[in-house]
CSV table of C-alpha atoms in Angstrom, one decimal:
chain,number,residue,atom,x,y,z
M,1,MET,CA,17.3,-11.6,-16.4
M,2,GLU,CA,15.0,-14.5,-15.7
M,3,HIS,CA,12.7,-14.0,-12.7
M,4,HIS,CA,11.2,-16.6,-10.4
M,5,LEU,CA,8.6,-14.6,-8.6
M,6,GLN,CA,6.9,-16.2,-5.5
M,7,ILE,CA,3.9,-14.8,-3.7
M,8,TYR,CA,2.6,-15.8,-0.3
M,9,ASN,CA,-1.0,-16.9,-0.8
M,10,THR,CA,-3.2,-16.4,2.3
M,11,ARG,CA,-5.6,-19.0,0.8
M,12,THR,CA,-3.0,-21.8,0.8
M,13,ARG,CA,-0.8,-20.4,3.6
M,14,ARG,CA,2.4,-20.8,1.6
M,15,LYS,CA,4.6,-19.1,-1.0
M,16,GLU,CA,3.6,-20.1,-4.6
M,17,ASP,CA,5.2,-19.5,-8.0
M,18,PHE,CA,3.4,-16.6,-9.7
M,19,VAL,CA,1.7,-17.9,-12.8
M,20,PRO,CA,-0.9,-15.5,-14.2
M,21,VAL,CA,-4.3,-16.8,-15.3
M,22,ASN,CA,-3.7,-15.2,-18.7
M,23,PRO,CA,0.0,-15.2,-19.8
M,24,GLY,CA,1.5,-11.7,-19.9
M,25,HIS,CA,-1.5,-10.1,-18.2
M,26,VAL,CA,-2.3,-9.6,-14.5
M,27,GLY,CA,-5.6,-8.7,-12.9
M,28,MET,CA,-5.3,-7.3,-9.4
M,29,TYR,CA,-8.1,-6.1,-7.2
M,30,VAL,CA,-7.4,-4.2,-3.9
M,31,CYS,CA,-10.0,-3.1,-1.4
M,32,GLY,CA,-9.9,0.7,-1.2
M,33,PRO,CA,-11.1,3.2,1.4
M,34,THR,CA,-14.6,3.9,2.8
M,35,VAL,CA,-14.8,7.6,2.2
M,36,TYR,CA,-16.4,9.1,5.3
M,37,GLY,CA,-13.2,10.5,6.9
M,38,ASP,CA,-9.6,11.5,6.2
M,39,ALA,CA,-7.1,8.7,5.3
M,40,HIS,CA,-4.9,7.6,8.2
M,41,LEU,CA,-1.6,5.7,8.5
M,42,GLY,CA,-3.6,2.4,8.4
M,43,HIS,CA,-4.8,3.3,4.9
M,44,ALA,CA,-1.3,4.1,3.8
M,45,ARG,CA,0.0,0.6,4.3
M,46,PRO,CA,-2.2,-1.3,1.8
M,47,ALA,CA,-1.9,1.6,-0.6
M,48,ILE,CA,1.9,1.5,-0.5
M,49,THR,CA,2.1,-2.3,-0.3
M,50,PHE,CA,0.1,-2.9,-3.5
M,51,ASP,CA,1.7,0.1,-5.2
M,52,LEU,CA,5.0,-1.8,-4.8
M,53,VAL,CA,3.3,-5.0,-6.2
M,54,PHE,CA,1.9,-3.0,-9.1
M,55,ARG,CA,5.2,-1.3,-9.9
M,56,TYR,CA,7.2,-4.6,-9.8
M,57,LEU,CA,4.7,-6.6,-12.0
M,58,ARG,CA,4.8,-3.8,-14.6
M,59,HIS,CA,8.6,-3.7,-14.3
M,60,LEU,CA,8.7,-7.4,-15.1
M,61,GLY,CA,6.8,-6.8,-18.3
M,62,TYR,CA,3.3,-7.8,-17.3
M,63,LYS,CA,0.3,-5.8,-18.6
M,64,VAL,CA,-1.4,-5.1,-15.3
M,65,ARG,CA,-5.0,-4.1,-14.8
M,66,TYR,CA,-5.1,-2.8,-11.2
M,67,VAL,CA,-8.6,-2.2,-9.8
M,68,ARG,CA,-9.0,-0.4,-6.4
M,69,ASN,CA,-12.5,0.4,-5.3
M,70,ILE,CA,-14.1,3.4,-3.5
M,71,THR,CA,-16.7,2.4,-0.9
M,72,ASP,CA,-19.3,5.2,-1.0
M,73,VAL,CA,-22.6,3.4,-0.6
M,74,GLY,CA,-22.8,4.1,3.1
M,75,HIS,CA,-23.0,0.7,4.7
M,76,LEU,CA,-24.1,0.3,8.3
M,77,GLU,CA,-21.5,0.4,11.1
M,78,HIS,CA,-19.3,-2.7,10.9
M,79,ASP,CA,-21.7,-4.2,8.3
M,80,ALA,CA,-24.2,-4.9,11.1
M,81,ASP,CA,-27.9,-5.3,10.6
M,82,ASP,CA,-28.7,-2.2,12.5
M,83,GLY,CA,-26.8,1.0,13.4
M,84,GLU,CA,-26.0,4.2,11.6
M,85,ASP,CA,-25.0,4.7,8.0
M,86,LYS,CA,-21.5,6.2,8.3
M,87,ILE,CA,-21.7,8.5,5.3
M,88,ALA,CA,-25.3,9.5,5.9
M,89,LYS,CA,-24.4,10.3,9.6
M,90,LYS,CA,-21.6,12.6,8.4
M,91,ALA,CA,-23.9,14.2,5.8
M,92,LYS,CA,-26.6,15.0,8.4
M,93,LEU,CA,-24.1,16.5,10.8
M,94,GLU,CA,-22.6,18.8,8.1
M,95,GLN,CA,-25.9,19.4,6.2
M,96,LEU,CA,-24.6,18.0,3.0
M,97,GLU,CA,-25.7,15.5,0.4
M,98,PRO,CA,-24.1,12.1,1.1
M,99,MET,CA,-22.3,12.2,-2.2
M,100,GLU,CA,-20.8,15.5,-1.3
M,101,VAL,CA,-19.2,13.8,1.8
M,102,ALA,CA,-18.1,10.9,-0.3
M,103,GLN,CA,-16.5,13.1,-3.0
M,104,TYR,CA,-14.8,15.4,-0.5
M,105,TYR,CA,-13.0,12.5,1.2
M,106,THR,CA,-12.3,10.8,-2.1
M,107,ASN,CA,-10.5,13.9,-3.2
M,108,ARG,CA,-8.6,14.1,0.1
M,109,PHE,CA,-7.6,10.4,-0.3
M,110,HIS,CA,-6.3,11.1,-3.7
M,111,GLN,CA,-4.2,14.0,-2.5
M,112,ALA,CA,-2.7,11.9,0.3
M,113,MET,CA,-1.9,9.1,-2.2
M,114,GLU,CA,-0.3,11.6,-4.6
M,115,ALA,CA,1.9,12.9,-1.7
M,116,LEU,CA,2.9,9.3,-0.9
M,117,ASN,CA,3.8,8.8,-4.6
M,118,VAL,CA,1.2,6.0,-4.9
M,119,LEU,CA,0.4,5.4,-8.5
M,120,PRO,CA,-3.3,5.7,-9.5
M,121,PRO,CA,-4.9,2.4,-10.3
M,122,SER,CA,-6.0,1.4,-13.8
M,123,ILE,CA,-9.7,1.6,-12.7
M,124,GLU,CA,-11.2,3.1,-9.6
M,125,PRO,CA,-14.9,2.0,-9.5
M,126,HIS,CA,-17.3,3.4,-7.0
M,127,ALA,CA,-19.7,1.0,-5.2
M,128,SER,CA,-22.6,3.5,-5.8
M,129,GLY,CA,-22.0,3.3,-9.5
M,130,HIS,CA,-22.4,-0.5,-9.6
M,131,ILE,CA,-25.7,-1.2,-7.9
M,132,ILE,CA,-27.0,-3.1,-10.9
M,133,GLU,CA,-24.0,-5.5,-10.9
M,134,GLN,CA,-24.5,-6.1,-7.1
M,135,GLU,CA,-28.2,-6.8,-7.6
M,136,GLU,CA,-27.3,-9.3,-10.3
M,137,LEU,CA,-24.9,-11.0,-8.0
M,138,VAL,CA,-27.6,-11.3,-5.3
M,139,ARG,CA,-30.0,-12.7,-7.9
M,140,GLN,CA,-27.6,-15.4,-9.0
M,141,ILE,CA,-26.9,-16.5,-5.4
M,142,LEU,CA,-30.7,-16.6,-4.7
M,143,ASP,CA,-31.3,-18.6,-7.9
M,144,ASN,CA,-28.6,-21.1,-6.8
M,145,GLY,CA,-30.3,-21.6,-3.5
M,146,TYR,CA,-27.7,-20.0,-1.2
M,147,ALA,CA,-29.7,-17.0,-0.1
M,148,TYR,CA,-33.2,-16.2,1.2
M,149,GLU,CA,-35.4,-13.2,1.4
M,150,SER,CA,-36.7,-11.8,4.7
M,151,HIS,CA,-38.7,-8.6,5.2
M,152,GLY,CA,-37.3,-7.0,2.1
M,153,SER,CA,-33.7,-8.0,2.8
M,154,VAL,CA,-31.7,-10.9,1.4
M,155,TYR,CA,-29.3,-12.9,3.5
M,156,PHE,CA,-26.6,-15.4,2.6
M,157,ASP,CA,-27.5,-18.9,4.0
M,158,ILE,CA,-24.2,-19.9,5.7
M,159,GLU,CA,-25.6,-23.2,6.9
M,160,LYS,CA,-26.7,-24.3,3.4
M,161,TYR,CA,-23.4,-23.1,1.9
M,162,ASN,CA,-21.3,-24.8,4.6
M,163,ARG,CA,-23.0,-28.2,3.9
M,164,ASP,CA,-22.1,-28.0,0.2
M,165,HIS,CA,-18.7,-26.2,0.4
M,166,HIS,CA,-16.6,-25.0,3.3
M,167,TYR,CA,-17.0,-21.6,4.7
M,168,GLY,CA,-13.7,-20.7,6.3
M,169,VAL,CA,-11.2,-21.7,3.6
M,170,LEU,CA,-9.4,-18.4,3.8
M,171,SER,CA,-9.4,-17.6,7.5
M,172,GLY,CA,-9.1,-21.3,8.7
M,173,ARG,CA,-12.2,-20.9,10.8
M,174,ASN,CA,-14.5,-23.8,11.5
M,175,LEU,CA,-18.1,-22.4,11.7
M,176,GLU,CA,-19.9,-25.7,12.6
M,177,ASP,CA,-19.8,-24.8,16.3
M,178,VAL,CA,-20.8,-21.2,15.5
M,179,ILE,CA,-23.8,-22.3,13.4
M,180,ASN,CA,-24.9,-24.9,16.0
M,181,ASN,CA,-24.6,-22.3,18.8
M,182,SER,CA,-26.7,-19.8,16.9
M,183,ARG,CA,-29.7,-22.2,16.5
M,184,GLU,CA,-31.1,-21.2,19.9
M,185,LEU,CA,-31.6,-17.8,18.4
M,186,ASP,CA,-33.6,-19.1,15.4
M,187,GLY,CA,-36.6,-17.0,14.7
M,188,VAL,CA,-35.2,-13.9,16.4
M,189,GLY,CA,-34.9,-11.0,13.9
M,190,GLU,CA,-34.8,-11.5,10.2
M,191,LYS,CA,-32.1,-14.1,9.8
M,192,ARG,CA,-32.2,-17.9,10.1
M,193,ASN,CA,-28.8,-18.0,11.7
M,194,GLN,CA,-26.9,-15.2,13.4
M,195,VAL,CA,-23.9,-15.9,11.2
M,196,ASP,CA,-25.8,-15.2,8.0
M,197,PHE,CA,-24.7,-12.0,6.4
M,198,ALA,CA,-26.7,-9.4,4.4
M,199,LEU,CA,-26.5,-9.4,0.6
M,200,TRP,CA,-29.2,-6.8,0.3
M,201,LYS,CA,-30.5,-4.7,3.2
M,202,HIS,CA,-34.0,-3.2,3.3
M,203,ALA,CA,-33.7,0.5,3.9
M,204,GLN,CA,-35.4,2.0,6.9
M,205,PRO,CA,-37.2,5.3,6.3
M,206,GLU,CA,-34.3,7.3,7.8
M,207,HIS,CA,-31.7,5.6,5.6
M,208,ILE,CA,-30.7,8.2,2.9
M,209,MET,CA,-28.7,6.1,0.5
M,210,ARG,CA,-31.2,3.7,-1.1
M,211,TRP,CA,-31.9,2.1,-4.5
M,212,PRO,CA,-34.8,0.2,-6.0
M,213,SER,CA,-34.5,-3.6,-6.3
M,214,PRO,CA,-36.6,-6.7,-6.9
M,215,TRP,CA,-36.8,-7.0,-3.1
M,216,GLY,CA,-37.7,-3.4,-2.4
M,217,GLU,CA,-35.8,-0.2,-1.8
M,218,GLY,CA,-32.5,-0.8,0.0
M,219,PHE,CA,-28.8,-1.0,-0.4
M,220,PRO,CA,-26.2,-3.8,-1.0
M,221,GLY,CA,-24.3,-5.6,1.7
M,222,TRP,CA,-20.7,-4.5,2.1
M,223,HIS,CA,-19.3,-7.8,0.8
M,224,CYS,CA,-21.1,-7.6,-2.5
M,225,GLU,CA,-19.3,-4.6,-4.0
M,226,CYS,CA,-15.8,-6.2,-4.4
M,227,THR,CA,-17.1,-9.5,-5.8
M,228,ALA,CA,-19.4,-7.7,-8.3
M,229,MET,CA,-16.9,-5.1,-9.4
M,230,GLY,CA,-13.9,-7.5,-9.5
M,231,ARG,CA,-15.8,-9.8,-11.8
M,232,LYS,CA,-17.0,-6.9,-14.0
M,233,TYR,CA,-13.5,-5.5,-14.6
M,234,LEU,CA,-11.2,-8.6,-14.2
M,235,GLY,CA,-13.4,-11.5,-15.2
M,236,ALA,CA,-14.7,-14.6,-13.5
M,237,HIS,CA,-11.1,-15.6,-12.7
M,238,PHE,CA,-8.3,-13.2,-11.9
M,239,ASP,CA,-4.9,-13.3,-10.3
M,240,ILE,CA,-4.6,-11.2,-7.1
M,241,HIS,CA,-7.0,-9.9,-4.6
M,242,GLY,CA,-5.4,-7.8,-1.8
M,243,GLY,CA,-6.1,-5.8,1.3
M,244,GLY,CA,-5.4,-5.5,4.9
M,245,MET,CA,-5.2,-8.6,7.1
M,246,ASP,CA,-8.2,-7.3,9.0
M,247,LEU,CA,-10.3,-8.1,5.9
M,248,VAL,CA,-9.5,-11.8,5.8
M,249,PHE,CA,-12.6,-12.4,8.0
M,250,PRO,CA,-15.3,-11.7,7.4
M,251,HIS,CA,-15.0,-9.6,4.2
M,252,HIS,CA,-12.8,-11.7,2.0
M,253,GLU,CA,-14.2,-15.0,3.4
M,254,CYS,CA,-17.6,-13.8,2.4
M,255,GLU,CA,-16.3,-12.8,-1.0
M,256,ILE,CA,-15.1,-16.3,-1.7
M,257,ALA,CA,-18.5,-17.7,-0.6
M,258,GLN,CA,-20.3,-15.3,-2.8
M,259,ALA,CA,-18.2,-16.2,-5.8
M,260,VAL,CA,-18.7,-19.9,-5.3
M,261,ALA,CA,-22.4,-19.5,-4.6
M,262,SER,CA,-22.9,-17.4,-7.8
M,263,GLN,CA,-20.7,-19.0,-10.4
M,264,GLY,CA,-19.7,-22.4,-8.9
M,265,ASP,CA,-16.0,-21.8,-8.3
M,266,GLU,CA,-13.6,-19.3,-6.8
M,267,MET,CA,-12.6,-16.2,-8.6
M,268,VAL,CA,-9.2,-15.4,-7.1
M,269,LYS,CA,-6.0,-17.3,-7.6
M,270,TYR,CA,-3.7,-15.5,-5.1
M,271,TRP,CA,-5.0,-13.7,-1.9
M,272,MET,CA,-2.5,-11.2,-0.5
M,273,HIS,CA,-2.8,-9.4,2.8
M,274,ASN,CA,-0.6,-6.8,4.4
M,275,ASN,CA,-0.3,-6.8,8.2
M,276,MET,CA,-1.5,-4.1,10.5
M,277,ILE,CA,0.1,-0.9,11.7
M,278,THR,CA,-0.3,-0.8,15.5
M,279,ILE,CA,0.0,1.8,18.2
M,280,ASN,CA,0.8,0.5,21.6
M,281,GLY,CA,0.1,-3.0,20.4
M,282,GLN,CA,-3.4,-2.2,19.1
M,283,LYS,CA,-4.5,-2.0,15.5
M,284,MET,CA,-4.6,1.7,14.3
M,285,GLY,CA,-8.0,2.5,12.9
M,286,LYS,CA,-11.1,4.7,13.1
M,287,SER,CA,-13.1,2.1,15.0
M,288,LEU,CA,-10.7,2.2,17.9
M,289,GLY,CA,-10.3,6.0,17.8
M,290,ASN,CA,-6.5,5.7,18.0
M,291,PHE,CA,-5.7,6.8,14.4
M,292,ILE,CA,-3.6,9.6,13.2
M,293,THR,CA,-4.5,11.0,9.8
M,294,LEU,CA,-1.9,11.3,7.1
M,295,ASP,CA,-2.4,15.1,7.0
M,296,GLN,CA,-1.5,15.2,10.7
M,297,PHE,CA,1.7,13.3,10.0
M,298,PHE,CA,2.6,15.6,7.2
M,299,THR,CA,2.0,18.7,9.3
M,300,GLY,CA,2.9,17.4,12.8
M,301,THR,CA,-0.4,18.6,14.3
M,302,HIS,CA,-1.4,15.6,16.3
M,303,PRO,CA,-0.4,15.6,20.0
M,304,ALA,CA,1.2,12.2,19.7
M,305,LEU,CA,3.7,13.4,17.2
M,306,ALA,CA,7.1,14.8,18.2
M,307,GLU,CA,7.5,16.4,14.8
M,308,ALA,CA,6.1,16.5,11.2
M,309,TYR,CA,7.1,13.6,9.0
M,310,SER,CA,7.3,14.0,5.2
M,311,PRO,CA,5.3,11.7,2.9
M,312,MET,CA,8.5,10.0,1.8
M,313,THR,CA,9.5,9.3,5.4
M,314,ILE,CA,6.1,7.6,5.9
M,315,ARG,CA,6.5,5.6,2.7
M,316,PHE,CA,10.0,4.6,3.7
M,317,PHE,CA,8.8,3.7,7.2
M,318,ILE,CA,6.3,1.3,5.7
M,319,LEU,CA,8.6,-0.2,3.1
M,320,GLN,CA,11.3,-0.9,5.7
M,321,ALA,CA,9.2,-3.7,7.0
M,322,HIS,CA,8.0,-6.7,5.0
M,323,TYR,CA,4.3,-6.2,4.1
M,324,ARG,CA,3.3,-9.4,6.1
M,325,SER,CA,4.9,-8.2,9.3
M,326,THR,CA,3.4,-6.0,12.0
M,327,VAL,CA,4.7,-2.4,12.2
M,328,ASP,CA,4.3,-0.5,15.5
M,329,PHE,CA,4.1,3.2,15.4
M,330,SER,CA,6.4,5.3,17.5
M,331,ASN,CA,8.1,8.7,17.1
M,332,GLU,CA,11.4,6.9,17.6
M,333,ALA,CA,10.7,4.5,14.7
M,334,LEU,CA,9.6,7.3,12.4
M,335,ALA,CA,12.7,9.4,13.3
M,336,ALA,CA,14.9,6.4,12.5
M,337,SER,CA,13.1,6.1,9.1
M,338,ARG,CA,13.7,9.7,8.4
M,339,ARG,CA,17.4,9.2,9.1
M,340,GLY,CA,17.5,6.1,7.0
M,341,LEU,CA,15.9,7.9,4.1
M,342,GLU,CA,18.4,10.8,4.5
M,343,ARG,CA,21.2,8.2,4.4
M,344,LEU,CA,19.9,6.7,1.2
M,345,THR,CA,19.2,10.1,-0.4
M,346,GLU,CA,22.8,11.3,0.5
M,347,GLY,CA,24.2,8.1,-1.0
M,348,MET,CA,22.3,8.9,-4.3
M,349,ALA,CA,23.6,12.5,-4.2
M,350,GLN,CA,27.1,11.3,-3.8
M,351,LEU,CA,26.7,8.8,-6.6
M,352,GLY,CA,25.9,11.8,-8.9
M,353,ARG,CA,29.0,13.7,-7.8
M,354,ILE,CA,31.8,11.0,-7.8
M,355,GLU,CA,34.0,10.4,-10.8
M,356,ALA,CA,35.0,7.1,-12.3
M,357,ARG,CA,38.5,5.8,-12.9
M,358,ALA,CA,39.6,3.2,-15.4
M,359,ASP,CA,41.7,1.4,-12.7
M,360,GLY,CA,38.8,1.3,-10.2
M,361,ASP,CA,38.4,-1.6,-7.8
M,362,VAL,CA,34.6,-1.3,-7.7
M,363,THR,CA,33.7,-3.1,-10.9
M,364,LEU,CA,30.7,-3.9,-13.1
M,365,ALA,CA,30.8,-7.5,-11.7
M,366,TRP,CA,30.2,-6.0,-8.2
M,367,VAL,CA,27.2,-4.0,-9.5
M,368,ASP,CA,25.8,-7.1,-11.3
M,369,GLU,CA,26.0,-9.1,-8.1
M,370,LEU,CA,24.2,-6.2,-6.2
M,371,ARG,CA,21.5,-6.1,-8.9
M,372,ALA,CA,21.0,-9.9,-8.7
M,373,LYS,CA,20.6,-9.6,-4.9
M,374,CYS,CA,18.0,-6.8,-5.2
M,375,TYR,CA,15.9,-8.7,-7.7
M,376,ALA,CA,16.1,-11.9,-5.7
M,377,ALA,CA,14.6,-10.0,-2.7
M,378,MET,CA,11.8,-8.6,-4.8
M,379,ASP,CA,11.1,-12.0,-6.3
M,380,ASP,CA,10.8,-13.4,-2.8
M,381,ASP,CA,7.4,-12.1,-2.1
M,382,PHE,CA,8.3,-8.4,-2.6
M,383,ASN,CA,10.8,-8.3,0.2
M,384,SER,CA,11.4,-4.5,0.3
M,385,PRO,CA,13.4,-4.4,3.6
M,386,ILE,CA,16.0,-6.7,2.1
M,387,VAL,CA,16.2,-4.5,-1.0
M,388,ILE,CA,16.8,-1.5,1.2
M,389,SER,CA,19.5,-3.3,3.2
M,390,HIS,CA,21.3,-4.0,-0.1
M,391,LEU,CA,21.0,-0.4,-1.1
M,392,PHE,CA,22.5,0.7,2.2
M,393,ASP,CA,25.4,-1.6,1.6
M,394,ALA,CA,25.8,0.1,-1.8
M,395,CYS,CA,25.8,3.5,-0.1
M,396,ARG,CA,28.7,2.5,2.1
M,397,THR,CA,30.7,1.6,-1.0
M,398,VAL,CA,29.7,4.9,-2.7
M,399,ASN,CA,30.9,6.8,0.4
M,400,ARG,CA,34.2,4.9,0.3
M,401,VAL,CA,34.6,6.0,-3.3
M,402,ALA,CA,33.7,9.6,-2.4
M,403,ASP,CA,36.2,9.6,0.5
M,404,GLY,CA,39.0,8.4,-1.8
M,405,HIS,CA,39.3,5.0,-0.1
M,406,ALA,CA,38.1,3.2,-3.2
M,407,ALA,CA,37.6,3.9,-6.9
M,408,ILE,CA,34.8,2.9,-9.4
M,409,THR,CA,35.2,2.1,-13.1
M,410,PRO,CA,33.1,4.0,-15.6
M,411,ASP,CA,30.9,1.1,-16.6
M,412,ALA,CA,30.3,0.3,-13.0
M,413,LEU,CA,29.4,3.9,-12.2
M,414,GLU,CA,26.9,4.1,-15.0
M,415,ALA,CA,25.3,0.7,-14.0
M,416,LEU,CA,25.1,1.7,-10.4
M,417,ARG,CA,23.4,4.9,-11.1
M,418,GLY,CA,20.9,3.0,-13.2
M,419,LEU,CA,20.4,0.4,-10.5
M,420,PHE,CA,19.5,3.2,-7.9
M,421,ARG,CA,17.1,4.8,-10.4
M,422,THR,CA,15.4,1.4,-10.9
M,423,PHE,CA,15.1,0.3,-7.3
M,424,VAL,CA,14.8,3.5,-5.4
M,425,ALA,CA,12.7,5.6,-7.7
M,426,ASP,CA,10.9,3.2,-10.1
M,427,LEU,CA,10.2,0.3,-7.7
M,428,LEU,CA,10.3,1.6,-4.1
M,429,GLY,CA,8.7,4.8,-5.4
M,430,LEU,CA,10.9,7.1,-3.2
M,431,ARG,CA,11.2,10.6,-4.4
M,432,THR,CA,14.2,12.5,-3.2
M,433,GLU,CA,14.3,16.2,-2.3
M,434,ALA,CA,16.4,16.8,-5.4
M,435,GLU,CA,13.5,15.4,-7.5
M,436,GLY,CA,11.0,17.5,-5.7
M,437,ASN,CA,13.1,20.6,-6.2
M,438,ALA,CA,15.6,19.7,-8.9
M,439,GLY,CA,16.5,23.2,-10.0
M,440,ARG,CA,17.2,24.6,-6.5
M,441,GLU,CA,19.1,21.4,-5.5
M,442,GLU,CA,21.3,21.6,-8.7
M,443,ALA,CA,22.1,25.3,-8.1
M,444,PHE,CA,22.8,24.6,-4.4
M,445,GLY,CA,25.3,21.8,-5.3
M,446,ARG,CA,27.0,23.9,-8.0
M,447,ALA,CA,27.4,26.8,-5.6
M,448,VAL,CA,29.1,24.5,-3.0
M,449,ASP,CA,31.3,23.0,-5.7
M,450,LEU,CA,32.3,26.5,-6.9
M,451,LEU,CA,33.3,27.4,-3.3
M,452,LEU,CA,35.4,24.3,-3.1
M,453,ASP,CA,37.0,25.1,-6.5
M,454,VAL,CA,38.0,28.6,-5.1
M,455,ARG,CA,39.4,26.9,-2.0
M,456,GLN,CA,41.5,24.5,-4.1
M,457,ALA,CA,42.8,27.5,-6.1
M,458,SER,CA,43.7,29.3,-2.8
M,459,LYS,CA,45.5,26.2,-1.6
M,460,ALA,CA,47.5,26.0,-4.9
M,461,ASN,CA,48.4,29.7,-4.4
M,462,LYS,CA,49.3,29.0,-0.8
M,463,ASP,CA,46.6,31.5,0.3
M,464,TRP,CA,45.9,29.5,3.4
M,465,ALA,CA,43.8,32.2,5.1
M,466,THR,CA,41.2,32.1,2.3
M,467,SER,CA,41.3,28.3,2.1
M,468,ASP,CA,40.7,27.9,5.9
M,469,LYS,CA,38.0,30.6,5.9
M,470,ILE,CA,36.0,28.7,3.2
M,471,ARG,CA,36.4,25.4,5.0
M,472,ASN,CA,35.5,26.9,8.5
M,473,GLU,CA,32.5,28.8,7.2
M,474,LEU,CA,31.2,25.7,5.4
M,475,THR,CA,31.7,23.6,8.6
M,476,ALA,CA,29.8,26.2,10.6
M,477,LEU,CA,26.9,25.9,8.2
M,478,GLY,CA,26.8,22.1,8.7
M,479,PHE,CA,28.9,20.9,5.8
M,480,GLU,CA,31.4,18.1,6.2
M,481,VAL,CA,34.4,18.8,3.8
M,482,LYS,CA,36.9,16.0,3.2
M,483,ASP,CA,40.2,16.5,1.3
M,484,THR,CA,41.2,13.6,-1.0
M,485,LYS,CA,44.0,13.1,-3.4
M,486,ASP,CA,41.6,13.9,-6.3
M,487,GLY,CA,40.2,17.1,-4.7
M,488,ALA,CA,37.6,17.7,-2.0
M,489,THR,CA,34.2,16.1,-1.3
M,490,TRP,CA,31.4,17.4,0.7
M,491,ARG,CA,28.1,16.4,2.4
M,492,LEU,CA,25.6,18.4,4.3
M,493,ASN,CA,25.0,17.0,7.8
M,494,LYS,CA,21.3,17.4,8.6
């Protein structure tokens, strides 16, 4: 099947045909977590969004190198020029080495990602392991005249860069007014303009995480790590750079400026940004103190949660919305996602139980049309909610077959089972309870089928008491049993 994949490019503000820099190969860089606390729901969205992208590009046959970094250098709060080092602050409070803190929360992040069925990236570089590459980036920018030294720190010269290029191509901001307004503060502090950002920051005596450099002991600015590591592992020009929409400015804007200032042109072809998860209309995040950790969602231990929500419910909740749309957290929305996931899971279970008929009215042509619709949705900027809606439509047809109101041909049944495996498991990455506990689920289903076989035999022998007893007992346990002309079907009402 031929695919016409289109991606919304934040840089151009439109959907574009996806044409890789190198045919057959895709380089993708996604901003990973800063490891000084447990991952929360806001971290789950970019992880799941770009996991979907990663899965689909590989499914289309591309060889994908997916790089997702770990920020463990310990930058200052909000990348300011003063403030506390977030990792060092945690280390002091807990009397640990900073790298103990970073490693602990890196491990915790990996555990959360595994629970969410997020595939590991091809490469997961740590900022602390690439200080040399970041220093080289700073040196190149200095040599090209777009940075200056000040008191052991190095700052990017926004005014000089803005004269030669345009700072604001990604975010659409016009910084001329900002630069002009900052002139009255010239000479205050270390920077020429208040909008200049640190490429290398001189370490104060109390700053624990520090490295030697040509400009004195210090640490790299936050924006340097992704530019330096992206170029190291993906080259001077690569396909996709992703992250949350909150990174468009200043982080990704600064990355574009650093690339142009160091090598003369932009590195990234397609910029992709997922929208925010909000709570009461505000972005959910550590800085606002309104976040709920993933572990709290999984265990239901946060006071804002009405119940515990499984990792697959969280994944389904995120995939039910297009990645560029805002998602507002509520217990009602999560409960609806849980029910939706159960509906999809039950449809898949029914698909495994129904039998085909040669004279079925659900044919291979219907399955082929469904497949084409699902691929069209994925090709349209990874539109997962449309894929899910098509799968729900398919579940309705499966239930009609299970209830005896329709029949499916053998080739259609085989194709439909394959379609569900492809889109539900391989692309959406949704694990069913049956997959998580296959042996128990299979034994459970066989036991119910055996009871229904006994009931059918009782009916054939006109042993109505036994037949009714089995049905009534199953109903009391939460089973819905339906008699059809081909036998009996069942489902468990949760």
